[in-house]
Short mmCIF file of C-alpha atoms and ligand atoms in Angstrom, two decimals:
data_model
loop_
_atom_site.label_atom_id
_atom_site.label_comp_id
_atom_site.label_asym_id
_atom_site.label_seq_id
_atom_site.Cartn_x
_atom_site.Cartn_y
_atom_site.Cartn_z
CA MET A 1 -0.02 0.02 -0.04
CA LYS A 2 1.29 3.49 -0.89
CA ARG A 3 1.44 5.43 2.33
CA GLY A 4 2.58 8.98 1.33
CA VAL A 5 0.17 11.82 1.73
CA LEU A 6 0.22 14.80 -0.65
CA VAL A 7 -1.47 17.98 0.61
CA ALA A 8 -2.09 20.41 -2.22
CA GLY A 9 -3.37 23.81 -1.09
CA SER A 10 -2.91 27.12 0.58
CA ALA A 11 -0.10 28.54 2.67
CA ASN A 12 -0.45 31.91 4.47
CA LEU A 13 1.24 33.96 7.05
CA ASP A 14 -1.32 34.61 9.83
CA PHE A 15 -1.28 38.06 11.55
CA VAL A 16 -2.99 37.38 14.82
CA VAL A 17 -4.38 39.99 17.23
CA ARG A 18 -5.81 38.96 20.61
CA ALA A 19 -8.81 40.98 21.58
CA PRO A 20 -11.56 40.93 24.20
CA HIS A 21 -14.14 40.05 21.60
CA VAL A 22 -14.44 39.67 17.79
CA PRO A 23 -15.48 43.06 16.32
CA ALA A 24 -19.01 43.45 14.93
CA PRO A 25 -19.25 45.10 11.43
CA GLY A 26 -18.11 48.70 11.66
CA GLU A 27 -16.71 48.23 15.22
CA THR A 28 -13.06 48.85 16.24
CA VAL A 29 -11.74 46.75 19.15
CA LEU A 30 -8.49 47.50 20.96
CA GLY A 31 -6.40 44.30 20.93
CA ASN A 32 -3.87 43.28 23.59
CA GLY A 33 -1.21 41.33 21.78
CA PHE A 34 0.11 40.67 18.26
CA ALA A 35 2.16 37.87 16.65
CA THR A 36 2.57 36.30 13.24
CA PHE A 37 2.19 32.55 12.73
CA PRO A 38 2.56 30.35 9.58
CA GLY A 39 -0.96 29.28 8.53
CA GLY A 40 -3.22 28.50 5.57
CA LYS A 41 -5.49 25.45 5.61
CA GLY A 42 -3.18 23.47 3.27
CA ALA A 43 -0.03 24.18 5.21
CA ASN A 44 -1.71 23.59 8.60
CA GLN A 45 -3.06 20.25 7.42
CA ALA A 46 0.33 19.18 6.08
CA VAL A 47 1.95 19.92 9.47
CA ALA A 48 -0.90 17.95 11.16
CA CYS A 49 -0.39 15.01 8.78
CA VAL A 50 3.30 14.64 9.55
CA ARG A 51 3.39 15.76 13.20
CA ALA A 52 0.19 14.54 14.87
CA GLY A 53 -0.54 11.88 12.27
CA GLY A 54 3.00 10.59 11.77
CA ALA A 55 2.58 9.98 7.98
CA PRO A 56 5.22 10.76 5.34
CA THR A 57 3.88 13.99 3.86
CA ARG A 58 4.59 16.31 0.93
CA MET A 59 2.92 19.56 0.17
CA LEU A 60 2.30 21.44 -3.08
CA LEU A 61 2.10 25.18 -2.36
CA ALA A 62 2.62 28.57 -3.96
CA LEU A 63 4.63 31.41 -2.44
CA GLY A 64 5.19 34.99 -3.51
CA ASP A 65 8.53 36.78 -3.69
CA ASP A 66 8.10 38.83 -0.48
CA VAL A 67 9.30 38.61 3.13
CA HIS A 68 6.23 36.58 4.18
CA ALA A 69 7.30 33.50 2.23
CA ALA A 70 10.37 32.47 4.34
CA PRO A 71 8.62 31.88 7.71
CA ILE A 72 6.04 29.64 5.92
CA GLU A 73 8.72 27.56 4.25
CA ALA A 74 10.73 27.28 7.44
CA SER A 75 7.75 26.09 9.44
CA LEU A 76 6.86 23.35 6.94
CA ARG A 77 10.47 22.19 6.55
CA GLY A 78 10.94 22.28 10.31
CA ALA A 79 7.94 20.03 10.82
CA GLY A 80 9.38 17.56 8.26
CA VAL A 81 7.00 18.21 5.33
CA GLY A 82 8.58 17.58 1.89
CA LEU A 83 7.92 20.67 -0.30
CA ASP A 84 6.92 21.23 -3.95
CA ILE A 85 7.01 24.99 -4.07
CA VAL A 86 5.70 27.04 -6.98
CA ARG A 87 7.34 30.49 -6.70
CA MET A 88 5.16 33.31 -8.19
CA ARG A 89 7.13 36.33 -9.26
CA GLY A 90 5.61 39.75 -8.63
CA THR A 91 2.92 38.20 -6.41
CA ALA A 92 2.29 38.55 -2.71
CA THR A 93 2.48 35.48 -0.48
CA GLY A 94 -0.94 34.64 1.09
CA VAL A 95 -1.76 36.30 4.33
CA ALA A 96 -4.58 36.04 6.88
CA PHE A 97 -5.74 38.53 9.47
CA VAL A 98 -7.00 36.75 12.55
CA CYS A 99 -8.79 38.27 15.48
CA LEU A 100 -8.66 35.92 18.44
CA ALA A 101 -11.14 36.65 21.18
CA GLY A 102 -10.76 35.85 24.90
CA ASP A 103 -13.37 33.06 24.66
CA GLY A 104 -11.37 31.15 22.09
CA GLU A 105 -13.62 32.35 19.16
CA ASN A 106 -12.05 33.86 16.06
CA ALA A 107 -12.76 35.89 12.89
CA ILE A 108 -10.47 35.55 9.87
CA THR A 109 -9.93 37.50 6.67
CA VAL A 110 -7.68 36.00 3.98
CA ALA A 111 -5.83 37.69 1.08
CA PRO A 112 -4.91 34.61 -1.02
CA GLY A 113 -2.07 36.15 -3.14
CA ALA A 114 0.07 33.39 -4.68
CA ASN A 115 -2.44 30.70 -3.57
CA ALA A 116 -4.96 32.04 -6.12
CA ARG A 117 -2.54 31.30 -8.98
CA LEU A 118 -2.12 27.55 -8.48
CA LEU A 119 -3.01 25.72 -11.70
CA PRO A 120 -3.82 22.13 -12.64
CA GLU A 121 -0.35 21.63 -14.20
CA HIS A 122 1.42 22.38 -10.91
CA LEU A 123 0.35 18.97 -9.45
CA PRO A 124 3.60 16.97 -9.02
CA PRO A 125 3.96 13.26 -10.03
CA LEU A 126 1.77 11.00 -7.84
CA ALA A 127 3.85 7.86 -8.00
CA ASP A 128 4.40 7.59 -4.17
CA VAL A 129 1.12 9.17 -3.17
CA GLY A 130 -1.60 7.07 -1.52
CA HIS A 131 -3.77 9.99 -0.34
CA LEU A 132 -4.30 13.51 -1.71
CA LEU A 133 -5.72 16.04 0.74
CA LEU A 134 -7.40 19.19 -0.73
CA GLN A 135 -9.21 22.27 0.63
CA LEU A 136 -11.03 25.14 -1.07
CA GLU A 137 -8.53 28.00 -0.43
CA THR A 138 -7.07 27.41 -3.92
CA PRO A 139 -9.06 28.03 -7.17
CA LEU A 140 -11.99 25.64 -7.61
CA PRO A 141 -11.14 24.63 -11.23
CA THR A 142 -7.63 23.72 -10.04
CA VAL A 143 -8.97 21.66 -7.16
CA GLU A 144 -11.30 19.86 -9.52
CA ALA A 145 -8.51 19.07 -11.97
CA TRP A 146 -6.19 17.82 -9.19
CA ALA A 147 -8.95 15.56 -7.77
CA ARG A 148 -9.75 14.17 -11.26
CA GLU A 149 -6.06 13.45 -12.06
CA ALA A 150 -5.47 11.84 -8.66
CA ARG A 151 -8.55 9.64 -8.93
CA ARG A 152 -7.46 8.49 -12.35
CA ALA A 153 -4.04 7.60 -10.86
CA GLY A 154 -5.73 5.46 -8.15
CA VAL A 155 -5.02 7.91 -5.38
CA GLN A 156 -7.53 8.27 -2.48
CA VAL A 157 -8.85 11.87 -2.63
CA ALA A 158 -9.95 13.68 0.53
CA LEU A 159 -11.51 17.12 0.37
CA ASN A 160 -11.94 19.48 3.29
CA ALA A 161 -14.67 21.56 1.74
CA ALA A 162 -13.71 24.74 3.51
CA PRO A 163 -14.33 27.63 3.15
CA ALA A 164 -17.82 26.56 2.19
CA GLN A 165 -18.93 27.04 -1.43
CA ALA A 166 -21.22 25.25 -3.86
CA LEU A 167 -19.45 22.16 -5.19
CA PRO A 168 -19.79 20.66 -8.64
CA ARG A 169 -21.17 17.05 -8.56
CA SER A 170 -18.17 15.92 -10.54
CA LEU A 171 -15.78 17.04 -7.82
CA LEU A 172 -17.71 15.18 -5.17
CA GLY A 173 -17.68 12.12 -7.41
CA ASP A 174 -13.85 12.23 -7.45
CA CYS A 175 -13.59 12.33 -3.66
CA GLN A 176 -13.54 9.22 -1.47
CA LEU A 177 -13.72 11.35 1.68
CA LEU A 178 -15.38 14.70 2.40
CA ILE A 179 -14.65 16.51 5.64
CA VAL A 180 -16.78 19.48 6.72
CA ASN A 181 -17.87 21.37 9.78
CA GLU A 182 -21.60 21.90 10.55
CA GLY A 183 -21.88 25.18 8.68
CA GLU A 184 -20.14 23.74 5.63
CA LEU A 185 -22.40 20.63 5.72
CA ALA A 186 -25.52 22.78 5.63
CA ALA A 187 -24.13 25.05 2.81
CA ILE A 188 -22.95 22.14 0.64
CA SER A 189 -25.78 19.69 1.21
CA GLY A 190 -28.53 22.34 1.22
CA ARG A 191 -30.26 20.25 3.99
CA GLN A 192 -31.24 21.09 7.51
CA GLY A 193 -29.97 18.66 10.12
CA ILE A 194 -26.78 16.61 10.28
CA GLY A 195 -28.30 13.23 9.45
CA ALA A 196 -30.06 14.69 6.40
CA GLY A 197 -26.94 16.47 5.32
CA LEU A 198 -24.79 13.35 5.63
CA ASP A 199 -27.19 11.32 3.55
CA ALA A 200 -27.46 14.01 0.82
CA LEU A 201 -23.74 13.92 -0.07
CA ASP A 202 -22.59 11.21 -2.44
CA ALA A 203 -18.96 10.73 -1.31
CA PRO A 204 -18.26 7.20 0.07
CA ALA A 205 -17.19 8.75 3.43
CA VAL A 206 -18.45 12.05 4.87
CA VAL A 207 -17.11 13.33 8.18
CA VAL A 208 -18.68 16.29 10.06
CA THR A 209 -16.74 18.04 12.78
CA LEU A 210 -18.85 19.40 15.63
CA GLY A 211 -16.50 21.62 17.62
CA ALA A 212 -16.11 20.59 21.27
CA ARG A 213 -18.76 17.93 20.76
CA GLY A 214 -16.41 15.89 18.52
CA CYS A 215 -17.50 14.55 15.17
CA CYS A 216 -19.78 12.15 13.29
CA ALA A 217 -19.41 10.33 10.06
CA ARG A 218 -21.17 8.23 7.42
CA VAL A 219 -18.84 5.61 5.96
CA GLY A 220 -20.64 3.64 3.29
CA GLY A 221 -23.99 3.04 4.98
CA GLU A 222 -22.59 3.02 8.55
CA TYR A 223 -22.83 5.97 10.94
CA LEU A 224 -19.99 6.61 13.40
CA LEU A 225 -19.90 8.99 16.39
CA GLN A 226 -16.72 10.19 18.19
CA PRO A 227 -17.25 12.46 21.19
CA GLY A 228 -14.80 15.31 21.68
CA PHE A 229 -12.06 15.36 24.30
CA ALA A 230 -12.71 17.97 27.00
CA VAL A 231 -9.87 20.48 27.14
CA ASN A 232 -9.25 24.04 28.27
CA ALA A 233 -9.49 25.72 24.82
CA VAL A 234 -7.42 28.87 24.35
CA ASP A 235 -7.22 29.05 20.52
CA THR A 236 -9.49 27.04 18.18
CA THR A 237 -7.66 28.40 15.08
CA GLY A 238 -6.50 25.36 13.13
CA ALA A 239 -8.58 22.87 15.12
CA GLY A 240 -10.33 21.77 11.94
CA ASP A 241 -6.99 21.64 10.03
CA THR A 242 -5.41 19.49 12.70
CA PHE A 243 -8.43 17.20 12.54
CA CYS A 244 -8.21 16.87 8.69
CA GLY A 245 -4.47 16.25 8.58
CA THR A 246 -4.52 13.74 11.41
CA LEU A 247 -7.54 11.92 9.97
CA VAL A 248 -6.01 11.47 6.51
CA ALA A 249 -2.61 10.57 7.98
CA SER A 250 -4.21 7.88 10.17
CA LEU A 251 -6.15 6.48 7.23
CA SER A 252 -3.01 6.46 5.11
CA LEU A 253 -1.22 4.45 7.85
CA GLY A 254 -4.03 1.86 7.65
CA LEU A 255 -6.18 2.72 10.65
CA PRO A 256 -9.88 1.92 10.30
CA TYR A 257 -12.30 4.85 10.39
CA PRO A 258 -13.35 4.54 14.08
CA ALA A 259 -9.75 4.66 15.27
CA ALA A 260 -8.78 7.35 12.73
CA LEU A 261 -11.66 9.60 13.88
CA ARG A 262 -10.56 9.09 17.55
CA HIS A 263 -7.00 10.13 16.73
CA ALA A 264 -8.25 13.16 14.78
CA CYS A 265 -10.50 14.31 17.64
CA ALA A 266 -7.73 13.88 20.23
CA ALA A 267 -5.15 15.76 18.13
CA SER A 268 -7.61 18.61 17.33
CA ALA A 269 -8.59 18.96 21.00
CA LEU A 270 -4.91 19.25 22.00
CA ALA A 271 -4.47 21.85 19.18
CA CYS A 272 -7.16 24.00 20.95
CA THR A 273 -5.00 24.23 24.07
CA ARG A 274 -2.15 26.07 22.25
CA LEU A 275 -1.72 29.27 20.29
CA GLY A 276 -1.22 29.32 16.54
CA ALA A 277 -2.46 26.98 13.82
CA GLN A 278 0.82 25.13 13.03
CA THR A 279 2.54 25.76 16.32
CA GLY A 280 -0.53 24.34 18.03
CA VAL A 281 -0.41 20.98 16.27
CA PRO A 282 0.58 18.28 18.82
CA ARG A 283 3.14 15.58 18.32
CA GLN A 284 2.05 11.96 17.74
CA ASP A 285 3.23 10.83 21.15
CA GLU A 286 1.13 13.55 22.83
CA VAL A 287 -1.92 12.33 20.90
CA ARG A 288 -1.24 8.77 21.96
CA ARG A 289 -0.90 9.76 25.55
CA LEU A 290 -4.29 11.51 25.53
CA LEU A 291 -5.87 8.47 23.86
CA ALA A 292 -4.34 6.17 26.43
CA ALA A 293 -5.60 8.30 29.28
CA ARG A 294 -9.13 8.36 27.86
CA PRO A 295 -10.15 4.85 26.80
CA GLY A 296 -13.72 5.64 25.78
CA ASP A 297 -16.44 8.27 25.99
CA ALA A 298 -20.20 7.99 26.20
CA THR A 299 -21.84 8.72 22.85
CA GLU A 300 -25.42 9.15 24.00
CA ALA A 301 -25.38 12.97 24.15
CA LEU A 302 -23.63 13.18 20.76
CA ALA A 303 -26.13 10.72 19.24
CA ALA A 304 -29.00 12.86 20.51
CA TYR A 305 -27.41 16.03 19.13
CA VAL A 306 -26.71 14.49 15.71
CA GLY A 307 -30.15 12.80 15.60
CA ILE A 308 -28.74 9.42 14.80
CA ALA A 309 -29.67 6.56 17.10
P1 ADP B 401 -13.63 24.17 12.36
O1 ADP B 401 -12.56 24.72 13.18
O2 ADP B 401 -13.18 23.73 11.00
O3 ADP B 401 -14.93 24.90 12.35
P2 ADP B 401 -14.62 22.45 14.46
O4 ADP B 401 -14.90 23.65 15.29
O5 ADP B 401 -15.72 21.46 14.24
O6 ADP B 401 -13.98 22.71 13.04
O7 ADP B 401 -13.44 21.68 15.18
C1 ADP B 401 -12.74 20.61 14.58
C2 ADP B 401 -12.40 19.50 15.63
O8 ADP B 401 -11.60 20.13 16.63
C3 ADP B 401 -13.64 18.99 16.35
O9 ADP B 401 -14.14 17.86 15.72
C4 ADP B 401 -13.08 18.61 17.71
O10 ADP B 401 -12.42 17.31 17.66
C5 ADP B 401 -11.95 19.66 17.91
N1 ADP B 401 -12.42 20.80 18.73
C6 ADP B 401 -12.78 21.97 18.34
N2 ADP B 401 -13.12 22.79 19.41
C7 ADP B 401 -12.87 22.06 20.54
C8 ADP B 401 -13.00 22.31 21.91
N3 ADP B 401 -13.42 23.49 22.35
N4 ADP B 401 -12.69 21.32 22.74
C9 ADP B 401 -12.25 20.10 22.32
N5 ADP B 401 -12.07 19.78 20.97
C10 ADP B 401 -12.37 20.75 20.13
#
């Protein structure tokens, strides 16, 4: 079995301001701390794949020719992600402006820069790739072309359909695994309710993350529930990315879905206890320790919330 994971997607530098609350439209809030962190859904998920998930991981990304590119590259290399970098001359590196509120909530604005110029032909050879992990922070026609090519090459395609947008049926048809949060599920399925949303999407496996509650999934005709791990959340930025990267890494290493979902929930819970999207991704041994300390959780409350018996 080919075990390598290729993540193809976005890489940004995150400019993070801590503030008492997320500003409402038109409001200015005085923050109380500023830092930059490497981010972008693709890069965050690649770091999660290799660090929390322990899978050999490469990433296809685009960087501009400005000062924001170097910290992104250094973070990915430092984590042990192999890189296929497309360098875009005369283009800004992607950036994100993150407001992080005291209660762990956030609001994010992204300027995609070089990410928006990724093209179908940038996909590297897939010879050693078992799983391709995609998001929607790169142009949709490019994502569609990558998924199509990977599927033709026998690669398992996983799509984190975030940020939410309408998806062509053909793209869903090329994906073996779709990962969404509750808002994305409603937007993409057009259905009210988690059970109805899960059933409306054609992909063989659909996973819905439910914040602190954990996650649920439909794999084939079977429904799976994984309660969240209770933690003291200080920064939920990148929780979903840690979940996606750890899930795909776990699957690529041969774990069955129930165990892979448990790993992903544990890793993403730990990520919430630390600042920064990539800096917050835990190591694999930390994930294992949490899993060992928490052998099983009751699923009744989650089942009632999801509406699946
Ligand atoms: P997104 O950040 O993409 O909206 P979620 O909020 O659903 O995604 O979070 C993704 C995963 O992160 C959840 O399935 C859960 O495992 C974990 N998670 C998120 N928030 C918390 C929290 N407060 N406590 C524990 N785990 C959390």
